[in-house]
Amino acid sequence: MSKYPSGKRKKIGSVKIVPRSKGEKDPSSYLLRMLINASPYYVSGSVLAQKLKMSRVGIWSRIDKLRKAGLRIEASQNLGYRLAGEPNQLNLSLLNAWMKENRKICDVFIHDEVDSTNSEVERLLASDVKTPFAVLSNRQKKGRGRLGRHWHSPKGGNIYLSLGFRPNIQAIRIRNFTLWLGLNICRFLRHFMSTDKIKIKWPNDIYFDGRKLAGMLTEASIDCESIRSLVFGIGLNVNTQPQRYPKNLAMHSVSLQNINAEQIRIHELAAKLIKIILNCYKNCISQNIQDQLLCGWPEVDELSGKKIEVYCGKETFLGKGSGIDTEGNLLLKLRNGRIKKVHSGEIEVLV
Ligand code: BTN
């Protein structure tokens, strides 16, 4: 259970009530948005009843339902209701409330279990669902990683999120999509967690203090040089204890909870991530992001100046990480001083 700030009595004036917008069809989502917006203050039962055009008993029974879904909503006879805590289990009404709060809307599909959220997005893209949209799952049975690897996706507290797009633009325009998202997600996580130790290990890993915090996977279907569909997926370790992961992962993994010893509010985090991904996608297809990417990269580059080994098929190269170029290649400074451009490969940091 992750907590919201502890409740307060409002001394002067009243709590600002957010207007219900047209698209907000789910009354529970609007109710939760009022509670989020008023936090840490309470919202009175009569205000909720008036805004939702419901009786106070109706409000109570909706709150009871949300409680049964694992949300902690405190009630006080004099003050009303306040959101006190949320579960790690994803709740669509709460996620939509946070999405509205962040003024970024796209359709969201939540699952308790799927094979892979990227695969689910592919299926929805094939069945003509309106883009963009997002898919989240509490657990993945066949989470996919880069280079055909498995992504360990246990239930309870991590984010497994994928978004689907139909860009219909030249493939070259989005060649740096994953790096651009990595840079922006990394900046956001640094701000969210108040640490600058979060970095990117080229091309798709997000690290904290030398251990893996998240992985990103972009998959596209290309038709005559044009991107027909694009899937971006991120697996972020949030409220889990990677020490309990299988042995080969435990040593190299870390979660956000490990960083500040507190449970993170997963719905707020997921809504903010979705907003960033949607914005990054928009920038990527509508403007030239190359300069901003090159300019921002050194600040988040996990490999800069480090001795690394790069495995490209049957070849292995040894050198020092020296940033990226405009095409998104990793630049490796070899021992003879030459710079090798690495387009793809597996990277090992040597100590
Ligand atoms: C990697 O580090 O190799 C990339 C891992 C990407 C994992 C995420 S979890 C959500 C989405 N669904 C998947 O099957 N994979 C991505």
CSV table of N, CA and C in Angstrom, one decimal, residues 191-246:
chain,number,residue,atom,x,y,z
A,191,HIS,N,13.8,13.6,-11.4
A,191,HIS,CA,13.1,14.6,-10.8
A,191,HIS,C,12.1,14.0,-9.7
A,192,PHE,N,11.4,12.9,-10.2
A,192,PHE,CA,10.4,12.3,-9.4
A,192,PHE,C,11.1,11.7,-8.1
A,193,MET,N,12.3,11.1,-8.2
A,193,MET,CA,12.9,10.5,-7.1
A,193,MET,C,14.0,11.4,-6.5
A,194,SER,N,14.1,12.6,-6.9
A,194,SER,CA,15.1,13.5,-6.4
A,194,SER,C,16.5,12.9,-6.3
A,195,THR,N,17.0,12.4,-7.5
A,195,THR,CA,18.4,11.9,-7.5
A,195,THR,C,18.9,12.0,-9.0
A,196,ASP,N,20.2,12.3,-9.1
A,196,ASP,CA,20.7,12.4,-10.5
A,196,ASP,C,21.5,11.1,-10.7
A,197,LYS,N,21.4,10.1,-9.9
A,197,LYS,CA,22.1,8.9,-10.1
A,197,LYS,C,21.4,8.0,-11.2
A,198,ILE,N,20.3,8.4,-11.7
A,198,ILE,CA,19.6,7.6,-12.7
A,198,ILE,C,20.2,7.9,-14.1
A,199,LYS,N,20.6,6.9,-14.8
A,199,LYS,CA,21.3,7.1,-16.1
A,199,LYS,C,20.8,6.1,-17.1
A,200,ILE,N,21.3,6.3,-18.3
A,200,ILE,CA,20.9,5.3,-19.4
A,200,ILE,C,22.1,4.6,-19.9
A,201,LYS,N,21.9,3.3,-19.9
A,201,LYS,CA,23.0,2.4,-20.5
A,201,LYS,C,22.5,2.2,-22.0
A,202,TRP,N,23.2,2.8,-22.9
A,202,TRP,CA,22.8,2.7,-24.3
A,202,TRP,C,22.6,1.3,-24.7
A,203,PRO,N,21.5,0.9,-25.4
A,203,PRO,CA,20.6,1.9,-26.0
A,203,PRO,C,19.2,2.0,-25.2
A,204,ASN,N,19.0,1.0,-24.3
A,204,ASN,CA,17.6,0.9,-23.9
A,204,ASN,C,17.4,0.6,-22.4
A,205,ASP,N,18.5,0.7,-21.6
A,205,ASP,CA,18.4,0.3,-20.2
A,205,ASP,C,18.5,1.6,-19.3
A,206,ILE,N,17.6,1.6,-18.3
A,206,ILE,CA,17.7,2.7,-17.4
A,206,ILE,C,18.3,2.2,-16.1
A,207,TYR,N,19.4,2.8,-15.6
A,207,TYR,CA,20.2,2.3,-14.5
A,207,TYR,C,20.1,3.3,-13.3
A,208,PHE,N,20.2,2.7,-12.1
A,208,PHE,CA,20.4,3.5,-10.9
A,208,PHE,C,21.6,3.0,-10.2
A,209,ASP,N,22.6,3.8,-10.1
A,209,ASP,CA,23.8,3.4,-9.3
A,209,ASP,C,24.4,2.1,-9.8
A,210,GLY,N,24.5,1.9,-11.1
A,210,GLY,CA,25.1,0.7,-11.7
A,210,GLY,C,24.2,-0.5,-11.8
A,211,ARG,N,22.9,-0.4,-11.3
A,211,ARG,CA,22.0,-1.5,-11.4
A,211,ARG,C,20.8,-1.2,-12.3
A,212,LYS,N,20.2,-2.2,-12.9
A,212,LYS,CA,19.1,-2.0,-13.8
A,212,LYS,C,17.8,-1.7,-13.1
A,213,LEU,N,17.2,-0.6,-13.5
A,213,LEU,CA,15.9,-0.1,-12.9
A,213,LEU,C,14.8,-0.3,-13.9
A,214,ALA,N,15.1,-0.2,-15.2
A,214,ALA,CA,14.0,-0.3,-16.2
A,214,ALA,C,14.6,-0.7,-17.6
A,215,GLY,N,13.8,-1.3,-18.4
A,215,GLY,CA,14.2,-1.6,-19.8
A,215,GLY,C,13.1,-1.1,-20.7
A,216,MET,N,13.5,-0.7,-21.9
A,216,MET,CA,12.6,-0.2,-22.9
A,216,MET,C,12.7,-1.1,-24.2
A,217,LEU,N,11.6,-1.3,-24.8
A,217,LEU,CA,11.6,-2.1,-26.0
A,217,LEU,C,10.7,-1.4,-27.1
A,218,THR,N,11.3,-1.0,-28.2
A,218,THR,CA,10.5,-0.4,-29.3
A,218,THR,C,10.4,-1.4,-30.4
A,219,GLU,N,9.2,-1.7,-30.9
A,219,GLU,CA,9.0,-2.6,-32.0
A,219,GLU,C,8.2,-1.9,-33.0
A,220,ALA,N,8.6,-2.1,-34.3
A,220,ALA,CA,7.8,-1.4,-35.4
A,220,ALA,C,7.5,-2.3,-36.5
A,221,SER,N,6.4,-2.0,-37.2
A,221,SER,CA,6.2,-2.8,-38.5
A,221,SER,C,6.3,-1.8,-39.6
A,222,ILE,N,7.2,-2.1,-40.5
A,222,ILE,CA,7.6,-1.2,-41.6
A,222,ILE,C,7.1,-1.7,-42.9
A,223,ASP,N,6.5,-0.8,-43.7
A,223,ASP,CA,6.0,-1.2,-45.0
A,223,ASP,C,6.5,-0.1,-46.0
A,224,CYS,N,7.2,-0.5,-47.0
A,224,CYS,CA,7.8,0.4,-48.0
A,224,CYS,C,8.5,1.6,-47.3
A,225,GLU,N,9.4,1.4,-46.4
A,225,GLU,CA,10.1,2.4,-45.7
A,225,GLU,C,9.3,3.3,-44.8
A,226,SER,N,8.0,3.0,-44.7
A,226,SER,CA,7.1,3.8,-43.8
A,226,SER,C,6.7,3.0,-42.6
A,227,ILE,N,6.7,3.7,-41.4
A,227,ILE,CA,6.3,3.0,-40.2
A,227,ILE,C,4.8,2.9,-40.1
A,228,ARG,N,4.3,1.7,-40.2
A,228,ARG,CA,2.8,1.5,-40.1
A,228,ARG,C,2.4,1.5,-38.7
A,229,SER,N,3.1,0.7,-37.9
A,229,SER,CA,2.7,0.7,-36.5
A,229,SER,C,4.0,0.6,-35.6
A,230,LEU,N,3.8,1.3,-34.4
A,230,LEU,CA,4.9,1.4,-33.5
A,230,LEU,C,4.5,1.1,-32.1
A,231,VAL,N,5.3,0.2,-31.5
A,231,VAL,CA,4.9,-0.2,-30.1
A,231,VAL,C,6.1,0.2,-29.2
A,232,PHE,N,5.8,1.0,-28.2
A,232,PHE,CA,6.9,1.3,-27.2
A,232,PHE,C,6.5,0.7,-25.9
A,233,GLY,N,7.4,-0.2,-25.3
A,233,GLY,CA,7.1,-0.8,-24.0
A,233,GLY,C,8.2,-0.5,-23.0
A,234,ILE,N,7.7,-0.3,-21.8
A,234,ILE,CA,8.7,-0.1,-20.7
A,234,ILE,C,8.4,-1.0,-19.5
A,235,GLY,N,9.4,-1.6,-19.0
A,235,GLY,CA,9.2,-2.4,-17.7
A,235,GLY,C,10.0,-1.6,-16.7
A,236,LEU,N,9.4,-1.2,-15.6
A,236,LEU,CA,10.0,-0.4,-14.6
A,236,LEU,C,9.8,-1.0,-13.2
A,237,ASN,N,10.9,-1.3,-12.5
A,237,ASN,CA,10.8,-1.9,-11.2
A,237,ASN,C,10.5,-0.8,-10.2
A,238,VAL,N,9.3,-1.0,-9.6
A,238,VAL,CA,8.8,0.1,-8.7
A,238,VAL,C,8.7,-0.3,-7.3
A,239,ASN,N,7.7,-1.1,-6.9
A,239,ASN,CA,7.5,-1.5,-5.5
A,239,ASN,C,7.9,-2.9,-5.2
A,240,THR,N,8.9,-3.4,-5.9
A,240,THR,CA,9.3,-4.8,-5.6
A,240,THR,C,10.7,-4.8,-5.0
A,241,GLN,N,11.0,-6.0,-4.5
A,241,GLN,CA,12.3,-6.2,-3.9
A,241,GLN,C,13.2,-7.0,-4.9
A,242,PRO,N,13.9,-6.5,-5.8
A,242,PRO,CA,14.7,-7.3,-6.7
A,242,PRO,C,15.6,-8.3,-6.0
A,243,GLN,N,15.9,-8.1,-4.7
A,243,GLN,CA,16.7,-9.1,-4.0
A,243,GLN,C,16.0,-10.5,-4.1
A,244,ARG,N,14.7,-10.4,-4.3
A,244,ARG,CA,13.9,-11.7,-4.3
A,244,ARG,C,13.7,-12.2,-5.8
A,245,TYR,N,14.3,-11.5,-6.7
A,245,TYR,CA,14.2,-12.0,-8.1
A,245,TYR,C,15.1,-13.2,-8.3
A,246,PRO,N,15.0,-13.9,-9.4
A,246,PRO,CA,15.9,-15.0,-9.6
A,246,PRO,C,17.4,-14.5,-9.5
